[in-house]
């Protein structure tokens, strides 16, 4: 089993490590959590990309890339995501364990130093991010926003979440809007970087074949030089406005329809953390596995959807059912998906169904123990939980859930928004 | 009695075991005692390109509808007793799946517990075909929808448009799932014929990587594998001219950013060796990787982005090409810059420092690959069907010289064989 060590380097700067030499690589991820807000989403979103591009020491994209290649293809990665009502800015570094270096170098020490330099000593000119770096990342972010349009599954899911939580943090895109990204300036983004270092809640994760001590020391020193003004951040739950289901329909030049049903779930990490394992199990039984009701009945038996599955977000208390449906079958599919929810709420499932859902979830959690990427996401998702569980410990919690708890969790699920992506109008759909 | 050969991978201090089972099946077991999970693949050397073939002893070529390998994969999950295979896996908690590619069909699962029970299900259902007219008809509707889904995927479109422009006759240009028209011709009889031709254990392999004991895997194989008659299948392809069909194809699609593939066809009479594969990988990393001057020029000109730009060596039976892909506002300009850089490298040779860095990057990627039971199992089965081996893969990169990588340019990345495919808004 992979044991987790936790400490606090400074107020709001959490350090967690899961070290194990069964891995041939290591990974360090530094995650900055900030409230997701309309006016700061865009400047914040640019930061991880801008910071991982180059630094004072490697002041140019090519120099930084060469440094990474010389460290046996080490990576400096950037990402922006959401954790409940927080925006999560991630800069991560990964590479092979020191024992595999061919010339006795310490990949871990070098990469830690480069990562820390990138975050705290970026390549600035007159105190600001350089125009060429800023413009480059601005363009690439605009292109990333555009490419989410090309993937229709992601597009439909984002549109459903945005419509359902309009006017709330949950409805804000992780990148901000296109217009907001276009309007950014070097000054604005430099200010966002300073604010991030001062005010964000920070989660540093060190995973794999690496000694965490020197990493903790370097980051502790680095944050010690920042005038932290940290005000504890807390999760909040999205507010429900709907009393009946709302419908949102888009038309594009597509051959197959996509339908996403957005639902509110009473159980969340915030409201009833003790029931979250039951809600996860409920979601798996409803639509999370090939043995689930959505797969077996709506997809296989009724042949209404090419794919149909449910995903539960325990931080936000939201559940989305995603499906690929022929335009003409959308109403029928919607009814079938809702009927199956009703069936779970009424407890019409067998003990064998429960056992199968438990096995599938337990299997998923235990498998996560073998992947640094999966462990990283797992622990990050628990950033705001009072008690942190290893995936194996969590598997045991899921194993202990009762039929009544599943039904209780299901009864707190309420359909809110149905999003449909259809073909062009006038095409007889 | 089958005996296992140990294959040591010195670089990472691990071993795997290989055996040709009496039934004809090639078996690989890679134990990882510290792994929570186990990943198993049972696959056949049979994919979407196998729409024409000759069995040993036959002179006539048998032709079957396009998309039948993929169709067969879907149908394998149904059983005579009416119990769906996924329902069987539900008893063990394994995460099961299957995929059909151009040249192989694989059935797989990953699990953390009940490994041998899951393996038993895998070995059992893949050896038991069951097709009826009624279930075939139902599947035609389901796969028809899957084909439609791919029609809406611009990433898929831009690749197949390129393959269609690159190849005159080779079936790699055809959609893996076939078309609504071609799958309409599929019958239970045709499925049984393809099954008995390609799901012969002599044409298949099993790879198990993870928390397993080789002896137990072998014992289960002894119990469950049904000996197959030793039959060979020959792939049959119409002659393919060396030239490309057309150099450029551009269509409108539902995209916000234009997407492109820029591919270079090459001679594919023989599969490249492990050594040649490593040479090409390092060559591509040197010429177009993150630290190359070409990558930087394209980035500075706003022509590519880091999230999408990529290069790969795409090769299989009867086809081989180097592909560059990504999103670009001006794919023609990207193609021109790539051609220009290749011309320069042909004249000046590769930069020695960039070449060494590329070798290091490739070495790091190989080491990292040993973390994942999934990538090991998938890599081993692909190697097996291509006549390569994991041990050779690991050592090949270190042996690549600058001169050898440069020599690849004599037969690879030739400007007269280039095809540009674009999907634009």
XYZ file of C-alpha atoms in Angstrom, chain A:
429
model
C 0.000 0.000 0.000
C 1.123 3.543 -0.703
C 1.232 5.552 2.521
C 0.615 9.258 2.483
C 2.618 11.768 4.542
C 1.170 15.219 5.121
C 2.464 18.473 6.488
C 1.786 22.203 6.290
C 4.719 24.300 5.053
C 3.055 27.655 5.669
C -0.475 28.747 6.308
C -2.534 27.436 3.406
C 0.435 25.658 1.835
C -0.130 21.918 2.164
C 2.493 19.350 1.334
C 1.609 15.706 0.719
C 3.823 12.878 -0.426
C 3.230 9.311 -1.474
C 6.612 7.764 -2.121
C 7.221 4.294 -3.420
C 10.141 2.827 -5.356
C 7.867 0.490 -7.296
C 7.473 3.462 -9.621
C 10.303 4.134 -12.060
C 9.374 7.789 -12.230
C 8.343 10.628 -9.958
C 5.923 13.513 -10.178
C 5.657 16.818 -8.348
C 2.518 18.854 -8.824
C 2.017 22.320 -7.425
C -1.639 23.308 -7.410
C -2.940 26.777 -6.676
C -6.607 26.942 -5.679
C -8.403 30.277 -6.054
C -12.079 31.245 -6.009
C -13.540 30.829 -9.495
C -14.690 34.336 -10.407
C -15.716 35.980 -13.646
C -13.131 38.750 -13.614
C -10.138 36.652 -12.531
C -10.750 33.368 -14.380
C -8.996 34.436 -17.596
C -5.821 35.995 -16.150
C -5.445 33.079 -13.721
C -5.944 30.486 -16.428
C -3.030 31.825 -18.422
C -0.589 31.524 -15.505
C 0.298 27.811 -15.456
C 1.076 27.910 -19.167
C 3.072 31.116 -18.946
C 5.043 29.933 -15.903
C 5.961 26.540 -17.331
C 7.111 28.077 -20.596
C 10.413 29.538 -19.384
C 12.035 31.116 -16.325
C 14.686 33.616 -15.296
C 17.272 30.828 -15.459
C 15.992 29.333 -18.752
C 14.634 32.538 -20.255
C 13.353 31.111 -23.494
C 11.058 28.282 -24.591
C 13.827 26.449 -26.452
C 16.319 26.694 -23.587
C 13.739 25.311 -21.186
C 12.834 22.478 -23.575
C 16.503 21.575 -24.012
C 16.967 21.447 -20.271
C 13.996 19.084 -20.049
C 15.281 16.872 -22.871
C 18.719 16.647 -21.250
C 16.981 15.399 -18.086
C 15.864 12.338 -20.068
C 12.731 13.879 -21.475
C 11.472 15.271 -18.163
C 8.263 17.250 -18.465
C 7.050 20.556 -17.142
C 3.286 20.482 -17.520
C 0.534 23.050 -17.079
C -3.175 22.698 -16.580
C -6.182 24.597 -15.385
C -9.228 22.905 -13.915
C -12.076 23.280 -11.460
C -12.532 21.831 -8.027
C -16.022 22.743 -6.945
C -16.232 26.531 -6.822
C -12.430 26.836 -7.043
C -10.244 27.351 -10.041
C -7.221 25.077 -9.883
C -3.978 26.162 -11.530
C -1.450 23.365 -11.853
C 2.197 23.340 -12.786
C 3.718 19.875 -12.565
C 7.057 18.232 -13.222
C 7.820 14.605 -13.926
C 10.780 12.494 -14.854
C 12.641 9.233 -14.398
C 13.974 8.200 -10.977
C 17.574 9.078 -10.168
C 18.619 5.416 -10.277
C 17.962 5.355 -14.037
C 20.045 8.426 -14.896
C 22.893 7.281 -17.108
C 25.543 9.752 -15.936
C 24.904 9.921 -12.198
C 22.828 13.118 -12.334
C 20.058 13.776 -9.818
C 17.003 14.269 -12.013
C 14.837 14.819 -8.927
C 16.999 17.633 -7.510
C 17.452 19.363 -10.867
C 13.807 19.198 -11.770
C 12.676 20.419 -8.340
C 14.979 23.399 -8.731
C 13.725 24.161 -12.267
C 10.077 23.842 -11.180
C 10.551 26.111 -8.196
C 12.412 28.640 -10.351
C 9.606 28.650 -12.905
C 6.963 29.425 -10.267
C 8.832 31.997 -8.188
C 11.347 33.482 -10.636
C 9.712 33.753 -14.035
C 11.310 35.534 -16.974
C 10.206 39.142 -16.426
C 11.138 42.372 -18.127
C 10.704 45.622 -16.190
C 8.759 43.634 -13.620
C 6.215 42.277 -16.105
C 5.823 39.067 -18.083
C 7.455 39.649 -21.444
C 5.140 40.644 -24.264
C 6.212 37.807 -26.613
C 5.679 35.100 -23.958
C 2.355 36.561 -22.924
C 1.073 36.875 -26.519
C 2.179 33.330 -27.335
C 0.253 31.822 -24.402
C -2.753 34.064 -24.993
C -2.978 32.774 -28.571
C -2.602 29.164 -27.468
C -5.284 29.538 -24.787
C -7.676 30.983 -27.362
C -6.936 27.966 -29.560
C -7.581 25.587 -26.651
C -10.956 27.222 -26.056
C -11.717 26.779 -29.731
C -10.665 23.134 -29.754
C -13.191 22.322 -27.032
C -15.760 23.228 -29.654
C -14.449 20.503 -31.964
C -14.915 17.699 -29.442
C -18.680 17.411 -29.313
C -18.834 15.287 -26.150
C -16.866 17.854 -24.167
C -18.691 20.706 -25.845
C -22.090 19.309 -24.859
C -21.029 18.607 -21.268
C -19.600 22.111 -20.828
C -22.704 23.714 -22.310
C -24.956 21.767 -19.946
C -22.891 22.698 -16.863
C -22.689 26.360 -17.911
C -26.429 26.663 -18.506
C -27.328 24.819 -15.332
C -25.089 26.939 -13.102
C -25.334 30.259 -14.951
C -24.440 33.184 -12.708
C -22.517 30.979 -10.252
C -18.837 29.934 -10.018
C -19.746 26.505 -11.406
C -21.008 28.066 -14.600
C -17.731 29.871 -15.317
C -15.433 28.279 -17.880
C -12.054 27.160 -16.513
C -10.342 29.390 -19.104
C -12.671 32.379 -18.739
C -14.435 33.543 -21.899
C -12.861 34.125 -25.282
C -13.466 37.872 -24.952
C -11.874 37.994 -21.505
C -8.761 36.169 -22.723
C -8.544 38.542 -25.701
C -8.729 41.569 -23.431
C -5.843 40.487 -21.168
C -2.712 42.574 -20.748
C 0.771 41.745 -19.472
C 0.130 43.954 -16.420
C -3.084 42.164 -15.541
C -1.498 38.721 -15.767
C 1.594 39.754 -13.782
C -0.705 41.025 -11.034
C -2.597 37.713 -11.121
C 0.695 35.845 -10.604
C 1.544 37.930 -7.542
C -1.961 37.481 -6.139
C -1.769 33.749 -6.742
C 1.457 33.343 -4.753
C 0.076 35.480 -1.905
C -3.515 34.349 -1.599
C -4.041 30.899 -3.139
C -4.462 27.782 -1.164
C -1.585 25.612 -2.323
C -1.491 21.840 -2.563
C 1.919 20.370 -3.328
C 1.957 16.668 -4.146
C 5.145 14.627 -4.417
C 4.692 11.136 -5.769
C 6.700 8.111 -6.856
C 10.384 7.292 -6.552
C 11.674 10.484 -4.924
C 12.789 11.671 -1.500
C 10.196 14.287 -0.481
C 12.358 16.039 2.155
C 14.474 18.212 -0.146
C 11.350 19.160 -2.138
C 9.556 20.281 1.028
C 12.598 22.289 2.049
C 12.928 24.153 -1.257
C 9.228 25.025 -1.397
C 9.121 25.989 2.247
C 11.960 28.445 1.651
C 10.360 29.791 -1.515
C 6.978 30.421 0.116
C 8.812 31.894 3.104
C 9.949 34.740 0.834
C 6.367 35.563 -0.205
C 4.236 37.966 1.828
C 1.367 35.505 2.218
C -2.060 37.026 2.820
C -4.000 33.815 2.934
C -7.643 33.851 3.893
C -8.938 30.300 4.284
C -10.986 29.214 1.287
C -14.028 27.037 1.652
C -16.146 25.030 -0.700
C -19.678 26.126 -1.441
C -22.477 24.263 -3.095
C -24.174 25.472 -6.289
C -27.568 27.030 -5.689
C -30.563 25.464 -7.338
C -33.021 27.830 -9.012
C -35.061 25.403 -11.049
C -38.381 24.035 -9.942
C -38.865 22.192 -13.214
C -36.505 20.877 -15.881
C -35.134 23.500 -18.272
C -34.206 22.678 -21.834
C -31.272 24.109 -23.774
C -30.881 23.244 -27.453
C -28.019 24.058 -29.849
C -27.807 23.332 -33.555
C -24.603 22.465 -35.399
C -23.600 20.633 -38.514
C -23.459 17.197 -36.866
C -24.755 13.773 -37.905
C -25.387 12.414 -34.408
C -27.024 14.180 -31.493
C -25.548 14.590 -28.032
C -27.753 14.878 -24.992
C -26.584 15.732 -21.484
C -28.880 15.629 -18.446
C -27.616 17.762 -15.589
C -28.856 16.788 -12.136
C -28.496 18.157 -8.609
C -27.390 15.748 -5.911
C -28.101 16.591 -2.282
C -25.204 14.479 -1.082
C -21.816 16.141 -1.513
C -18.542 16.406 0.344
C -19.885 19.616 1.772
C -23.349 18.538 2.892
C -23.177 14.889 3.891
C -19.617 13.624 3.472
C -20.502 10.379 5.232
C -22.939 9.557 2.424
C -20.553 10.344 -0.459
C -19.443 6.682 -0.812
C -23.123 5.743 -1.127
C -23.690 8.443 -3.752
C -20.709 7.198 -5.732
C -22.059 3.692 -5.601
C -25.512 4.920 -6.619
C -23.987 6.683 -9.642
C -22.030 3.542 -10.622
C -25.124 1.383 -10.334
C -27.225 3.895 -12.256
C -24.830 4.603 -15.115
C -21.163 4.078 -14.314
C -20.376 0.563 -15.504
C -21.280 -1.844 -18.342
C -23.493 -3.554 -15.781
C -25.373 -0.342 -14.926
C -28.983 0.404 -15.718
C -28.221 3.081 -18.277
C -25.849 0.766 -20.151
C -27.868 -2.446 -19.928
C -31.333 -1.007 -20.392
C -31.150 2.336 -22.211
C -28.216 1.458 -24.458
C -28.343 -2.321 -24.905
C -31.966 -3.335 -24.434
C -33.733 -0.240 -25.824
C -30.934 0.648 -28.304
C -31.623 4.343 -27.722
C -28.062 5.617 -27.351
C -24.696 4.690 -28.731
C -23.208 5.617 -25.383
C -24.973 6.523 -22.168
C -23.245 6.962 -18.825
C -23.445 8.865 -15.557
C -20.694 10.749 -13.729
C -20.988 12.148 -10.204
C -19.018 15.152 -8.989
C -18.876 14.771 -5.206
C -17.297 18.181 -4.607
C -20.064 20.111 -6.348
C -22.943 17.724 -5.755
C -23.749 17.414 -9.444
C -24.431 14.424 -11.657
C -24.323 14.437 -15.457
C -25.698 11.778 -17.755
C -23.979 11.984 -21.141
C -25.334 10.263 -24.216
C -25.014 10.014 -27.981
C -28.516 9.849 -29.488
C -30.146 10.067 -32.899
C -32.052 13.354 -33.185
C -35.418 11.594 -33.471
C -34.852 9.545 -30.305
C -33.971 12.341 -27.913
C -37.315 12.615 -26.141
C -37.575 8.845 -25.796
C -34.024 8.598 -24.480
C -34.637 11.380 -21.967
C -37.698 9.567 -20.644
C -35.834 6.275 -20.432
C -32.909 7.872 -18.572
C -35.295 9.465 -16.064
C -37.260 6.235 -15.646
C -34.067 4.441 -14.690
C -33.307 7.119 -12.114
C -36.771 6.540 -10.672
C -36.065 2.805 -10.583
C -32.902 3.362 -8.539
C -34.785 5.745 -6.224
C -37.470 3.078 -5.747
C -34.857 0.493 -4.877
C -35.656 -1.792 -7.792
C -32.223 -3.310 -8.147
C -30.857 -6.598 -6.879
C -28.201 -7.370 -4.304
C -26.156 -8.749 -7.190
C -26.328 -5.293 -8.831
C -24.990 -3.738 -5.630
C -22.221 -6.317 -5.371
C -21.202 -5.725 -8.988
C -21.123 -1.935 -8.580
C -19.032 -2.320 -5.412
C -16.552 -4.621 -7.134
C -16.237 -2.259 -10.087
C -15.597 0.784 -7.870
C -13.193 -1.082 -5.570
C -11.318 -2.261 -8.638
C -11.092 1.290 -9.953
C -9.765 2.682 -6.663
C -7.170 -0.054 -6.202
C -5.964 0.339 -9.785
C -5.332 4.025 -9.070
C -2.576 2.957 -6.658
C -0.438 2.013 -9.677
C -0.502 5.326 -11.522
C 1.112 8.605 -10.453
C -1.375 10.590 -12.515
C -4.332 8.820 -10.909
C -2.904 9.252 -7.390
C -2.344 12.931 -8.086
C -5.981 13.492 -9.101
C -7.230 11.334 -6.256
C -5.515 13.316 -3.515
C -6.275 16.668 -5.105
C -9.960 15.865 -5.181
C -9.753 15.432 -1.388
C -8.039 18.764 -0.737
C -10.953 20.061 1.326
C -11.895 16.869 3.115
C -11.409 16.647 6.852
C -9.980 13.162 6.621
C -7.895 12.050 3.667
C -8.260 8.457 2.505
C -5.950 6.356 0.376
C -7.747 4.811 -2.615
C -7.596 1.428 -0.859
C -9.126 2.812 2.327
C -11.860 4.426 0.271
C -12.561 1.117 -1.452
C -13.314 -0.317 1.993
C -15.775 2.533 2.710
C -17.607 1.825 -0.523
C -17.670 -1.865 0.333
C -19.545 -1.078 3.553
C -22.403 0.903 1.943
C -25.906 -0.520 2.490
C -28.876 -0.774 0.115
C -30.774 1.806 2.198
C -27.923 4.299 1.889
C -27.902 3.918 -1.905
C -31.634 4.613 -2.026
C -31.240 7.556 0.342
C -28.528 9.051 -1.915
C -30.622 8.426 -5.048
C -33.678 10.157 -3.564
C -31.659 13.341 -3.301
C -31.032 13.428 -7.076
C -33.118 15.955 -8.995
C -33.004 16.460 -12.779
C -32.366 20.133 -13.532
C -31.281 20.819 -17.113
C -31.488 18.869 -20.360
C -29.010 19.966 -23.004
C -29.392 18.786 -26.621
C -26.965 19.250 -29.499
C -28.849 18.701 -32.748
C -28.239 19.042 -36.467
C -28.921 22.168 -38.489
C -32.507 23.334 -38.493
C -34.577 22.511 -41.541
C -32.849 19.156 -41.997
C -35.970 17.314 -40.949
C -34.812 16.498 -37.451
